[in-house]
Short mmCIF file of C-alpha atoms (C1' of nucleotides) in Angstrom, two decimals:
data_model
loop_
_atom_site.label_atom_id
_atom_site.label_comp_id
_atom_site.label_asym_id
_atom_site.label_seq_id
_atom_site.Cartn_x
_atom_site.Cartn_y
_atom_site.Cartn_z
CA MET A 1 155.16 130.18 108.02
CA SER A 2 156.78 129.16 104.80
CA HIS A 3 154.75 127.08 102.42
CA MET A 4 151.74 126.13 104.44
CA GLY A 5 149.00 124.82 102.27
CA TYR A 6 146.53 125.19 105.05
CA GLY A 7 144.30 127.47 103.08
CA CYS A 8 142.09 124.79 101.68
CA LEU A 9 141.85 122.79 104.87
CA MET A 10 140.91 125.82 106.91
CA ALA A 11 138.22 126.73 104.45
CA VAL A 12 136.61 123.32 104.69
CA ASP A 13 136.73 123.38 108.46
CA ARG A 14 135.42 126.88 108.57
CA ASP A 15 132.50 125.98 106.38
CA HIS A 16 131.64 123.00 108.53
CA VAL A 17 131.78 125.13 111.65
CA LEU A 18 129.57 127.68 109.96
CA ARG A 19 126.95 125.12 108.98
CA SER A 20 127.00 123.60 112.42
CA ALA A 21 126.63 126.99 114.07
CA ALA A 22 123.77 127.81 111.75
CA ALA A 23 121.97 124.64 112.71
CA LEU A 24 122.50 125.21 116.41
CA LEU A 25 121.64 128.89 116.44
CA THR A 26 118.52 128.15 114.44
CA ARG A 27 117.30 126.05 117.34
CA LYS A 28 118.72 128.19 120.14
CA SER A 29 119.48 131.70 119.07
CA THR A 30 121.10 132.55 122.41
CA ALA A 31 123.60 129.73 122.32
CA THR A 32 126.95 130.49 123.90
CA MET A 33 130.21 130.53 121.99
CA ASP A 34 131.14 127.47 124.00
CA GLU A 35 127.95 125.72 122.97
CA VAL A 36 128.57 126.62 119.36
CA ALA A 37 132.06 125.19 119.65
CA LYS A 38 130.87 121.99 121.27
CA GLY A 39 128.17 121.72 118.66
CA ALA A 40 130.76 121.92 115.93
CA GLY A 41 132.94 119.39 117.72
CA ILE A 42 135.77 121.82 118.33
CA SER A 43 137.03 123.80 121.28
CA ARG A 44 136.21 127.38 122.03
CA ALA A 45 139.81 128.33 121.27
CA THR A 46 139.64 126.89 117.79
CA LEU A 47 136.29 128.55 117.22
CA HIS A 48 137.94 131.84 118.08
CA ARG A 49 140.73 131.09 115.62
CA HIS A 50 138.12 130.89 112.88
CA PHE A 51 135.90 133.77 113.96
CA ALA A 52 137.25 136.68 115.95
CA GLY A 53 134.15 136.79 118.14
CA ARG A 54 130.48 136.24 118.33
CA ASP A 55 129.87 139.26 116.22
CA ALA A 56 132.13 138.00 113.47
CA LEU A 57 130.40 134.63 113.63
CA VAL A 58 126.98 136.15 113.21
CA ARG A 59 128.21 138.28 110.34
CA ALA A 60 129.68 135.24 108.68
CA LEU A 61 126.36 133.49 109.14
CA GLU A 62 124.63 136.46 107.62
CA ALA A 63 126.97 136.35 104.65
CA LEU A 64 126.30 132.64 104.31
CA GLY A 65 122.58 133.21 104.47
CA ILE A 66 122.77 135.92 101.85
CA ALA A 67 124.88 133.70 99.62
CA GLU A 68 122.50 130.77 99.95
CA CYS A 69 119.57 133.03 99.37
CA GLU A 70 121.08 134.44 96.22
CA SER A 71 121.99 131.04 94.92
CA ALA A 72 118.38 130.06 95.54
CA LEU A 73 117.31 133.11 93.60
CA GLU A 74 119.50 132.00 90.71
CA ALA A 75 118.25 128.44 90.84
CA ALA A 76 114.64 129.61 90.84
CA ARG A 77 115.01 131.58 87.58
CA LEU A 78 112.61 134.24 88.76
CA ASP A 79 112.19 135.70 85.29
CA ASP A 80 111.04 132.51 83.63
CA GLY A 81 107.45 131.56 83.12
CA PRO A 82 104.52 132.47 85.34
CA ALA A 83 105.41 134.41 88.45
CA SER A 84 103.53 131.97 90.65
CA ASP A 85 105.68 129.13 89.38
CA ALA A 86 108.74 131.21 90.06
CA VAL A 87 107.56 131.68 93.63
CA ARG A 88 107.10 127.93 93.95
CA ARG A 89 110.60 127.31 92.65
CA LEU A 90 112.00 129.97 94.92
CA ILE A 91 110.51 128.49 98.06
CA ALA A 92 111.58 125.02 97.04
CA ALA A 93 115.12 126.25 96.44
CA THR A 94 115.12 128.05 99.76
CA GLU A 95 114.07 125.05 101.78
CA SER A 96 117.54 123.86 102.73
CA ALA A 97 118.50 127.33 103.96
CA ALA A 98 115.18 128.09 105.59
CA GLY A 99 116.40 127.39 109.11
CA LEU A 100 119.33 129.74 108.74
CA LEU A 101 117.08 132.36 107.20
CA ALA A 102 114.62 132.07 110.06
CA PHE A 103 117.43 132.66 112.53
CA LEU A 104 118.73 135.67 110.62
CA TYR A 105 115.22 137.00 110.14
CA THR A 106 114.60 137.30 113.87
CA GLU A 107 118.19 138.33 114.51
CA ASN A 108 117.65 141.29 112.22
CA GLN A 109 114.72 142.44 114.33
CA LEU A 110 117.03 143.43 117.16
CA PHE A 111 119.37 145.49 115.04
CA GLU A 112 117.77 148.62 116.26
CA GLY A 113 119.91 151.38 114.92
CA GLU A 114 122.19 149.67 112.47
CA GLU A 115 121.33 149.59 108.83
CA GLN A 116 120.75 146.14 107.49
CA HIS A 117 123.26 144.42 105.28
CA GLU A 118 123.22 145.66 101.73
CA GLY A 119 122.79 142.11 100.51
CA TRP A 120 119.37 141.85 102.07
CA THR A 121 118.10 144.89 100.25
CA ARG A 122 119.36 143.39 97.00
CA ILE A 123 117.52 140.16 97.76
CA ASP A 124 114.41 142.03 98.83
CA ASP A 125 114.53 143.99 95.62
CA ARG A 126 114.78 140.89 93.47
CA ILE A 127 111.88 139.17 95.22
CA SER A 128 109.82 142.33 95.19
CA ALA A 129 110.49 142.60 91.48
CA LEU A 130 109.15 139.09 91.07
CA PHE A 131 105.93 139.96 92.85
CA ARG A 132 105.66 143.16 90.87
CA ARG A 133 106.07 141.18 87.68
CA GLY A 134 103.28 138.91 88.78
CA GLN A 135 101.08 141.90 89.49
CA LEU A 136 101.73 143.43 86.09
CA SER A 137 100.98 140.14 84.40
CA GLY A 138 97.72 139.92 86.26
CA GLU A 139 98.69 136.84 88.23
CA PHE A 140 98.97 138.54 91.60
CA ARG A 141 96.58 140.89 93.29
CA ILE A 142 97.61 144.49 93.21
CA ASP A 143 96.23 145.59 96.55
CA LEU A 144 99.15 144.05 98.44
CA THR A 145 102.46 145.77 97.99
CA PRO A 146 105.41 143.74 96.71
CA ALA A 147 107.29 144.74 99.85
CA TRP A 148 104.61 143.17 102.02
CA LEU A 149 104.48 140.04 99.92
CA THR A 150 108.25 139.73 100.26
CA GLU A 151 108.09 140.24 103.99
CA ALA A 152 105.29 137.72 104.24
CA LEU A 153 107.35 135.22 102.28
CA PHE A 154 110.14 135.39 104.83
CA GLY A 155 107.69 135.40 107.70
CA LEU A 156 105.92 132.31 106.48
CA LEU A 157 109.26 130.61 105.88
CA ALA A 158 110.21 131.28 109.48
CA SER A 159 106.82 130.16 110.76
CA GLY A 160 107.13 126.95 108.79
CA VAL A 161 110.58 126.28 110.18
CA TRP A 162 109.44 126.80 113.75
CA MET A 163 106.37 124.69 113.21
CA VAL A 164 108.47 121.81 111.93
CA GLN A 165 110.97 122.25 114.75
CA SER A 166 108.24 122.16 117.35
CA GLY A 167 106.97 118.95 115.86
CA LYS A 168 103.59 120.41 114.96
CA GLY A 169 104.15 119.81 111.29
CA ALA A 170 105.91 117.34 109.05
CA PRO A 171 109.09 118.47 107.28
CA LYS A 172 107.86 117.01 104.02
CA ASP A 173 104.88 119.33 104.02
CA PHE A 174 107.02 122.40 104.59
CA PRO A 175 107.32 123.79 101.06
CA ARG A 176 103.73 123.06 100.18
CA MET A 177 102.43 124.72 103.33
CA VAL A 178 104.36 127.89 102.69
CA VAL A 179 103.62 128.05 98.98
CA ASP A 180 99.95 127.23 99.26
CA LEU A 181 99.28 129.76 101.95
CA LEU A 182 101.38 132.51 100.42
CA LEU A 183 99.87 132.12 96.98
CA GLY A 184 96.36 130.93 97.65
CA GLY A 185 95.60 131.98 101.18
CA ALA A 186 93.26 130.20 103.53
CA LEU A 187 90.07 130.73 101.58
CA ARG A 188 88.88 127.93 99.45
CA HIS A 189 88.55 129.99 96.35
CA PRO A 190 90.43 127.60 94.11
CA ALA A 191 87.98 127.08 91.31
CA PRO A 192 85.73 124.11 91.78
CA PRO A 193 85.07 122.89 88.26
CA HIS A 194 81.38 122.66 88.95
CA ASP A 195 79.47 125.74 89.90
CA PRO A 196 76.09 124.58 91.20
CA ALA A 197 74.08 127.76 91.31
CA PRO A 198 75.65 131.05 90.34
CA ARG A 199 74.55 133.52 92.97
CA ASP A 200 73.75 137.07 92.33
CA PRO A 201 76.79 139.29 91.97
CA ALA A 202 76.07 140.98 95.30
CA ALA A 203 77.49 137.95 97.04
CA ARG A 204 81.02 139.05 96.30
CA ASP A 205 81.58 140.19 99.85
CA SER A 206 83.39 137.82 102.13
CA ALA A 207 82.37 134.28 101.45
CA ALA A 208 81.60 135.04 97.86
CA GLN A 209 84.48 132.90 96.69
CA ASP A 210 82.73 129.61 97.05
CA PRO A 211 79.00 129.29 97.19
CA ALA A 212 79.32 125.72 98.42
CA ALA A 213 79.59 127.10 101.92
CA GLN A 214 76.45 126.81 103.87
CA ASP A 215 75.17 125.47 107.13
CA SER A 216 77.88 124.25 109.43
CA ALA A 217 76.78 124.79 112.99
CA MET B 1 116.63 164.95 135.26
CA SER B 2 113.43 166.14 136.79
CA HIS B 3 111.69 163.62 138.94
CA MET B 4 108.44 161.95 138.26
CA GLY B 5 106.47 163.40 135.41
CA TYR B 6 103.26 162.07 136.80
CA GLY B 7 102.24 164.99 138.91
CA CYS B 8 101.17 164.09 142.38
CA LEU B 9 100.52 160.42 141.79
CA MET B 10 103.85 158.70 142.25
CA ALA B 11 102.38 155.29 142.70
CA VAL B 12 103.11 153.88 139.30
CA ASP B 13 100.96 150.89 139.00
CA ARG B 14 102.23 147.58 137.90
CA ASP B 15 100.10 147.61 134.80
CA HIS B 16 101.65 150.78 133.46
CA VAL B 17 105.10 149.29 133.96
CA LEU B 18 104.03 146.18 132.09
CA ARG B 19 102.65 148.12 129.15
CA SER B 20 105.74 150.23 128.97
CA ALA B 21 108.01 147.21 129.15
CA ALA B 22 105.98 145.54 126.45
CA ALA B 23 106.34 148.52 124.16
CA LEU B 24 110.07 148.74 124.76
CA LEU B 25 110.84 145.04 124.49
CA THR B 26 108.81 144.90 121.31
CA ARG B 27 111.27 147.30 119.76
CA LYS B 28 114.40 146.00 121.47
CA SER B 29 114.01 142.50 122.79
CA THR B 30 117.41 142.59 124.49
CA ALA B 31 116.72 145.71 126.53
CA THR B 32 118.31 145.81 129.93
CA MET B 33 116.37 145.88 133.18
CA ASP B 34 117.73 149.37 133.61
CA GLU B 35 116.44 150.39 130.20
CA VAL B 36 113.07 148.89 130.98
CA ALA B 37 112.97 150.86 134.21
CA LYS B 38 113.96 154.10 132.52
CA GLY B 39 111.42 153.44 129.83
CA ALA B 40 108.71 153.10 132.45
CA GLY B 41 109.90 156.24 134.21
CA ILE B 42 110.88 154.42 137.38
CA SER B 43 114.13 153.30 138.93
CA ARG B 44 115.58 149.85 138.66
CA ALA B 45 114.94 149.33 142.36
CA THR B 46 111.24 149.99 141.98
CA LEU B 47 111.11 147.79 138.94
CA HIS B 48 112.55 145.02 141.05
CA ARG B 49 109.95 145.68 143.70
CA HIS B 50 107.26 144.94 141.11
CA PHE B 51 108.95 142.04 139.35
CA ALA B 52 111.45 139.85 141.12
CA GLY B 53 113.69 139.69 138.08
CA ARG B 54 113.89 139.69 134.37
CA ASP B 55 112.42 136.25 134.25
CA ALA B 56 109.43 137.29 136.29
CA LEU B 57 108.97 140.31 134.06
CA VAL B 58 108.95 138.22 130.92
CA ARG B 59 106.50 135.81 132.49
CA ALA B 60 104.24 138.67 133.46
CA LEU B 61 104.45 139.93 129.91
CA GLU B 62 103.56 136.49 128.69
CA ALA B 63 100.56 136.42 130.98
CA LEU B 64 99.57 139.86 129.72
CA GLY B 65 99.93 138.72 126.13
CA ILE B 66 97.82 135.67 126.80
CA ALA B 67 95.18 137.76 128.53
CA GLU B 68 95.03 140.28 125.69
CA CYS B 69 94.92 137.48 123.20
CA GLU B 70 92.05 135.83 124.97
CA SER B 71 90.14 139.05 125.30
CA ALA B 72 90.66 139.52 121.57
CA LEU B 73 89.29 136.03 121.07
CA GLU B 74 86.24 136.97 123.07
CA ALA B 75 85.73 140.24 121.23
CA ALA B 76 86.00 138.51 117.88
CA ARG B 77 83.15 136.11 118.61
CA LEU B 78 84.82 133.31 116.70
CA ASP B 79 81.67 131.23 116.57
CA ASP B 80 79.49 133.85 114.93
CA GLY B 81 78.89 134.05 111.23
CA PRO B 82 81.26 133.08 108.48
CA ALA B 83 84.65 131.89 109.65
CA SER B 84 86.42 134.32 107.36
CA ASP B 85 84.64 137.22 108.99
CA ALA B 86 85.63 135.85 112.36
CA VAL B 87 89.24 135.79 111.22
CA ARG B 88 88.91 139.41 110.15
CA ARG B 89 87.47 140.37 113.50
CA LEU B 90 90.15 138.42 115.30
CA ILE B 91 93.01 140.16 113.52
CA ALA B 92 91.38 143.54 113.99
CA ALA B 93 90.92 142.83 117.69
CA THR B 94 94.52 141.66 117.96
CA GLU B 95 96.01 144.75 116.40
CA SER B 96 96.66 146.66 119.60
CA ALA B 97 98.46 143.69 121.12
CA ALA B 98 100.27 142.66 117.96
CA GLY B 99 103.57 144.18 119.02
CA LEU B 100 103.58 142.33 122.30
CA LEU B 101 102.56 139.13 120.55
CA ALA B 102 105.38 139.50 118.05
CA PHE B 103 107.84 139.87 120.90
CA LEU B 104 106.48 136.83 122.71
CA TYR B 105 106.33 134.85 119.48
CA THR B 106 110.06 135.12 118.92
CA GLU B 107 110.78 134.84 122.61
CA ASN B 108 109.06 131.48 122.60
CA GLN B 109 111.41 130.26 119.92
CA LEU B 110 114.31 130.18 122.36
CA PHE B 111 112.51 128.22 125.01
CA GLU B 112 114.31 125.13 123.91
CA GLY B 113 113.50 122.53 126.47
CA GLU B 114 110.74 124.16 128.46
CA GLU B 115 107.19 123.44 127.61
CA GLN B 116 105.26 126.45 126.49
CA HIS B 117 102.71 128.13 128.69
CA GLU B 118 99.46 126.29 128.89
CA GLY B 119 97.60 129.44 127.91
CA TRP B 120 99.15 129.41 124.46
CA THR B 121 97.91 125.92 123.76
CA ARG B 122 94.43 127.01 124.77
CA ILE B 123 94.64 129.96 122.41
CA ASP B 124 96.08 127.82 119.66
CA ASP B 125 93.25 125.38 120.15
CA ARG B 126 90.59 128.06 119.89
CA ILE B 127 92.06 129.53 116.74
CA SER B 128 92.61 126.12 115.25
CA ALA B 129 88.99 125.34 115.99
CA LEU B 130 87.99 128.44 114.09
CA PHE B 131 89.95 127.36 111.04
CA ARG B 132 88.56 123.88 111.33
CA ARG B 133 85.06 125.30 111.45
CA GLY B 134 85.82 127.23 108.30
CA GLN B 135 87.05 124.08 106.65
CA LEU B 136 83.97 122.14 107.60
CA SER B 137 81.73 124.88 106.31
CA GLY B 138 83.58 124.87 103.02
CA GLU B 139 84.96 128.38 103.43
CA PHE B 140 88.58 127.35 103.95
CA ARG B 141 90.67 124.93 101.99
CA ILE B 142 91.19 121.59 103.61
CA ASP B 143 94.71 120.92 102.36
CA LEU B 144 96.24 123.22 104.98
CA THR B 145 96.05 122.04 108.55
CA PRO B 146 94.39 124.28 111.14
CA ALA B 147 97.63 124.18 113.10
CA TRP B 148 99.54 125.60 110.17
CA LEU B 149 96.92 128.27 109.54
CA THR B 150 97.16 129.26 113.18
CA GLU B 151 100.93 129.38 113.07
CA ALA B 152 100.77 131.40 109.88
CA LEU B 153 98.37 133.83 111.51
CA PHE B 154 100.88 134.58 114.24
CA GLY B 155 103.75 134.64 111.80
CA LEU B 156 102.03 137.13 109.55
CA LEU B 157 101.10 139.24 112.55
CA ALA B 158 104.75 139.38 113.55
CA SER B 159 105.87 140.11 110.00
CA GLY B 160 103.37 142.93 109.78
CA VAL B 161 104.55 144.42 113.04
CA TRP B 162 108.18 144.33 111.96
CA MET B 163 107.33 145.76 108.60
CA VAL B 164 105.56 148.68 110.18
CA GLN B 165 108.36 149.17 112.68
CA SER B 166 110.96 149.23 109.94
CA GLY B 167 108.97 151.88 108.15
CA LYS B 168 108.39 149.73 105.09
CA GLY B 169 104.65 149.78 105.59
CA ALA B 170 101.98 152.10 106.92
CA PRO B 171 100.37 151.25 110.27
CA LYS B 172 96.94 151.91 108.85
CA ASP B 173 97.40 149.11 106.32
CA PHE B 174 98.44 146.61 108.96
CA PRO B 175 95.20 144.69 109.54
CA ARG B 176 94.27 144.65 105.88
CA MET B 177 97.68 143.37 104.85
CA VAL B 178 97.55 140.51 107.31
CA VAL B 179 93.95 139.59 106.65
CA ASP B 180 94.13 139.82 102.89
CA LEU B 181 97.23 137.71 102.62
CA LEU B 182 96.16 135.14 105.17
CA LEU B 183 92.73 134.67 103.67
CA GLY B 184 93.23 135.39 100.02
CA GLY B 185 96.90 134.81 99.35
CA ALA B 186 98.97 136.51 96.72
CA LEU B 187 97.23 135.15 93.67
CA ARG B 188 94.79 137.45 92.01
CA HIS B 189 92.80 134.62 90.65
CA PRO B 190 92.25 131.26 92.27
CA ALA B 191 93.07 129.48 89.04
CA PRO B 192 95.81 126.95 89.76
CA PRO B 193 98.49 126.53 87.11
CA HIS B 194 96.97 123.30 85.88
CA ASP B 195 93.71 125.07 85.35
CA PRO B 196 93.99 126.79 81.97
CA ALA B 197 90.95 129.03 81.87
CA PRO B 198 87.77 127.06 81.73
CA ARG B 199 85.77 129.83 83.26
CA ASP B 200 84.13 132.82 81.89
CA PRO B 201 86.64 135.67 81.76
CA ALA B 202 84.15 137.83 83.61
CA ALA B 203 84.60 135.59 86.61
CA ARG B 204 88.11 137.00 86.95
CA ASP B 205 86.74 140.38 87.77
CA SER B 206 84.20 139.08 90.18
CA ALA B 207 86.80 137.16 92.12
CA ALA B 208 89.43 139.84 91.87
CA GLN B 209 89.89 142.50 94.45
CA ASP B 210 89.03 146.07 93.90
CA PRO B 211 91.41 147.13 91.14
CA ALA B 212 91.07 150.74 92.20
CA ALA B 213 93.09 150.18 95.33
CA GLN B 214 96.90 150.16 95.55
CA ASP B 215 98.87 153.32 94.83
CA SER B 216 97.83 155.24 97.96
CA ALA B 217 101.36 156.66 97.90
"C1'" DC C 1 104.29 167.66 164.14
"C1'" DC C 2 105.75 162.99 163.59
"C1'" DC C 3 105.77 158.65 161.43
"C1'" DA C 4 104.93 155.07 157.85
"C1'" DT C 5 105.36 154.13 153.21
"C1'" DA C 6 107.14 154.31 148.69
"C1'" DT C 7 110.52 155.80 145.79
"C1'" DG C 8 115.14 157.11 143.67
"C1'" DA C 9 119.94 156.85 143.71
"C1'" DG C 10 123.63 154.32 144.17
"C1'" DA C 11 127.00 150.95 146.17
"C1'" DC C 12 128.25 146.17 146.20
"C1'" DA C 13 128.95 141.33 145.21
"C1'" DT C 14 127.85 137.72 141.97
"C1'" DC C 15 127.25 135.49 137.72
"C1'" DT C 16 127.77 134.73 132.99
"C1'" DT C 17 129.97 135.34 128.84
"C1'" DC C 18 133.61 136.88 126.29
"C1'" DG C 19 138.35 137.67 124.58
"C1'" DT C 20 143.08 136.53 125.32
"C1'" DC C 21 146.62 133.95 126.85
"C1'" DT C 22 149.61 129.88 127.93
"C1'" DC C 23 150.81 125.16 127.78
"C1'" DA C 24 150.75 120.38 126.50
"C1'" DC C 25 149.65 116.96 123.00
"C1'" DA C 26 149.05 114.88 118.42
"C1'" DA C 27 149.92 114.79 113.60
"C1'" DT C 28 152.42 115.63 109.74
"C1'" DG C 29 156.41 116.29 106.82
"C1'" DG C 30 161.41 116.85 106.16
"C1'" DC D 1 164.30 111.92 114.94
"C1'" DC D 2 162.88 116.53 115.06
"C1'" DA D 3 160.36 120.67 113.80
"C1'" DT D 4 156.26 122.89 112.52
"C1'" DT D 5 151.47 123.35 112.90
"C1'" DG D 6 146.89 122.86 114.51
"C1'" DT D 7 144.27 121.73 118.34
"C1'" DG D 8 142.21 121.04 123.13
"C1'" DA D 9 142.13 122.31 127.81
"C1'" DG D 10 142.11 125.56 130.95
"C1'" DA D 11 143.40 129.88 133.46
"C1'" DC D 12 142.77 134.75 133.73
"C1'" DG D 13 140.86 139.30 133.65
"C1'" DA D 14 137.31 142.43 131.55
"C1'" DA D 15 132.77 143.77 130.80
"C1'" DG D 16 127.99 143.74 131.32
"C1'" DA D 17 123.72 142.44 133.67
"C1'" DT D 18 121.66 141.09 137.55
"C1'" DG D 19 120.08 140.72 142.43
"C1'" DT D 20 120.44 142.74 146.95
"C1'" DC D 21 121.35 146.11 150.02
"C1'" DT D 22 121.48 150.76 152.33
"C1'" DC D 23 120.30 155.47 152.72
"C1'" DA D 24 118.14 159.90 151.83
"C1'" DT D 25 113.91 162.02 150.52
"C1'" DA D 26 109.15 163.15 149.81
"C1'" DT D 27 104.47 162.35 150.32
"C1'" DG D 28 100.45 161.58 152.94
"C1'" DG D 29 97.96 160.29 157.13
"C1'" DG D 30 97.26 160.37 162.09
#
DNA sequence: CCCATATGAGACATCTTCGTCTCACAATGG
DNA sequence: CCATTGTGAGACGAAGATGTCTCATATGGG
């Protein structure tokens, strides 16, 4: 135990194990410690030398997820330019960590009594602030709370991940799917440059967005 | 503890046990068979007399979820009127089963190899058909696949359930939150970023949601 | 009154996973 | 060459959940 320079090597290994565990647990959240070890190409004993137990592993994964999320927040420069563009940048920056986030998102659902990690509230606050900024600037609708928009962002991220994993969607469409639905929704109210016949204002109810909708059945 | 709180009728029917298990597992997806039994007010032995094992219980819950989902599909009359209204009816009709659906939605994620229940594909097909109908009628945008819209519908349902359960949102806002985000998205105005402002400013108000909403605190 | 049925309580063995431990092997450096 | 270190393999017991069983009880019908 004299001059071991094992610090660096351990860190690299540990990170690799962490990434591997994240990838595996994203696909199978009930994977065994043995499966995690095999997945990382190490033995269960070595896995235990890195992480005291399953709990410690999950916490490390949570810390990793928080770190990646915050680095995505930095990269997205949430305070620059239009809020909608910031949301686009945020989702794009989150893409590589989306699988891990999806795992942690569902994992958090079964923390019944425990309070959630303080890092998540910080992240939630920053994203909520972004949506609030967009509301104040008039970009975002004000009848949906920033908290709900934030929750929906994570929910749609998770849905997108699962959809890609199940093969029902292409990975390349992932960011666009999430962004387009979160920002624009399903309705086709994106402005068509040509407005054939402006209806009377009473049509603002449901399908009022686009008068081009008519007979279909 | 005092015995049965059900008066003279000790025959606890299977359906009551299922509902109770659904409610409990929605909150704590890792609940023990013993906890499920206690939650239903019966003993573990009786629980086992109704459902051979945990697996059978989960399958019964899945069947219940599918049944409730399909009855919601019926009640929503997906083929009547504008597709967006059908989506609204569908989400409203799904509300009472949303907790169970959220549980099953995440539960399905860890069925790694197994193929999913045939009932889910039927449901997915019907909802996808609804979105496709909306696309053909011009109500819905065509750059998001019906499959993704369907997935997002379930994802937002689950997110809404969790949000309410965590106390970050009011139950009464649940259907509106899901519907408004799924259909309309976060943007207040359809104008895409590359669309400066060619339209009459008054059009903003007509397309915007009721500005008198929000606060409600 | 007596019996059949359903239930609750609990014992019991089994299974899986987990955490810890030991031991042998390979690699690396002095 | 030898020592230190990290690793893999595997054994071992602990803990929890599960499935099965028995037994006592109560309820209701004949």
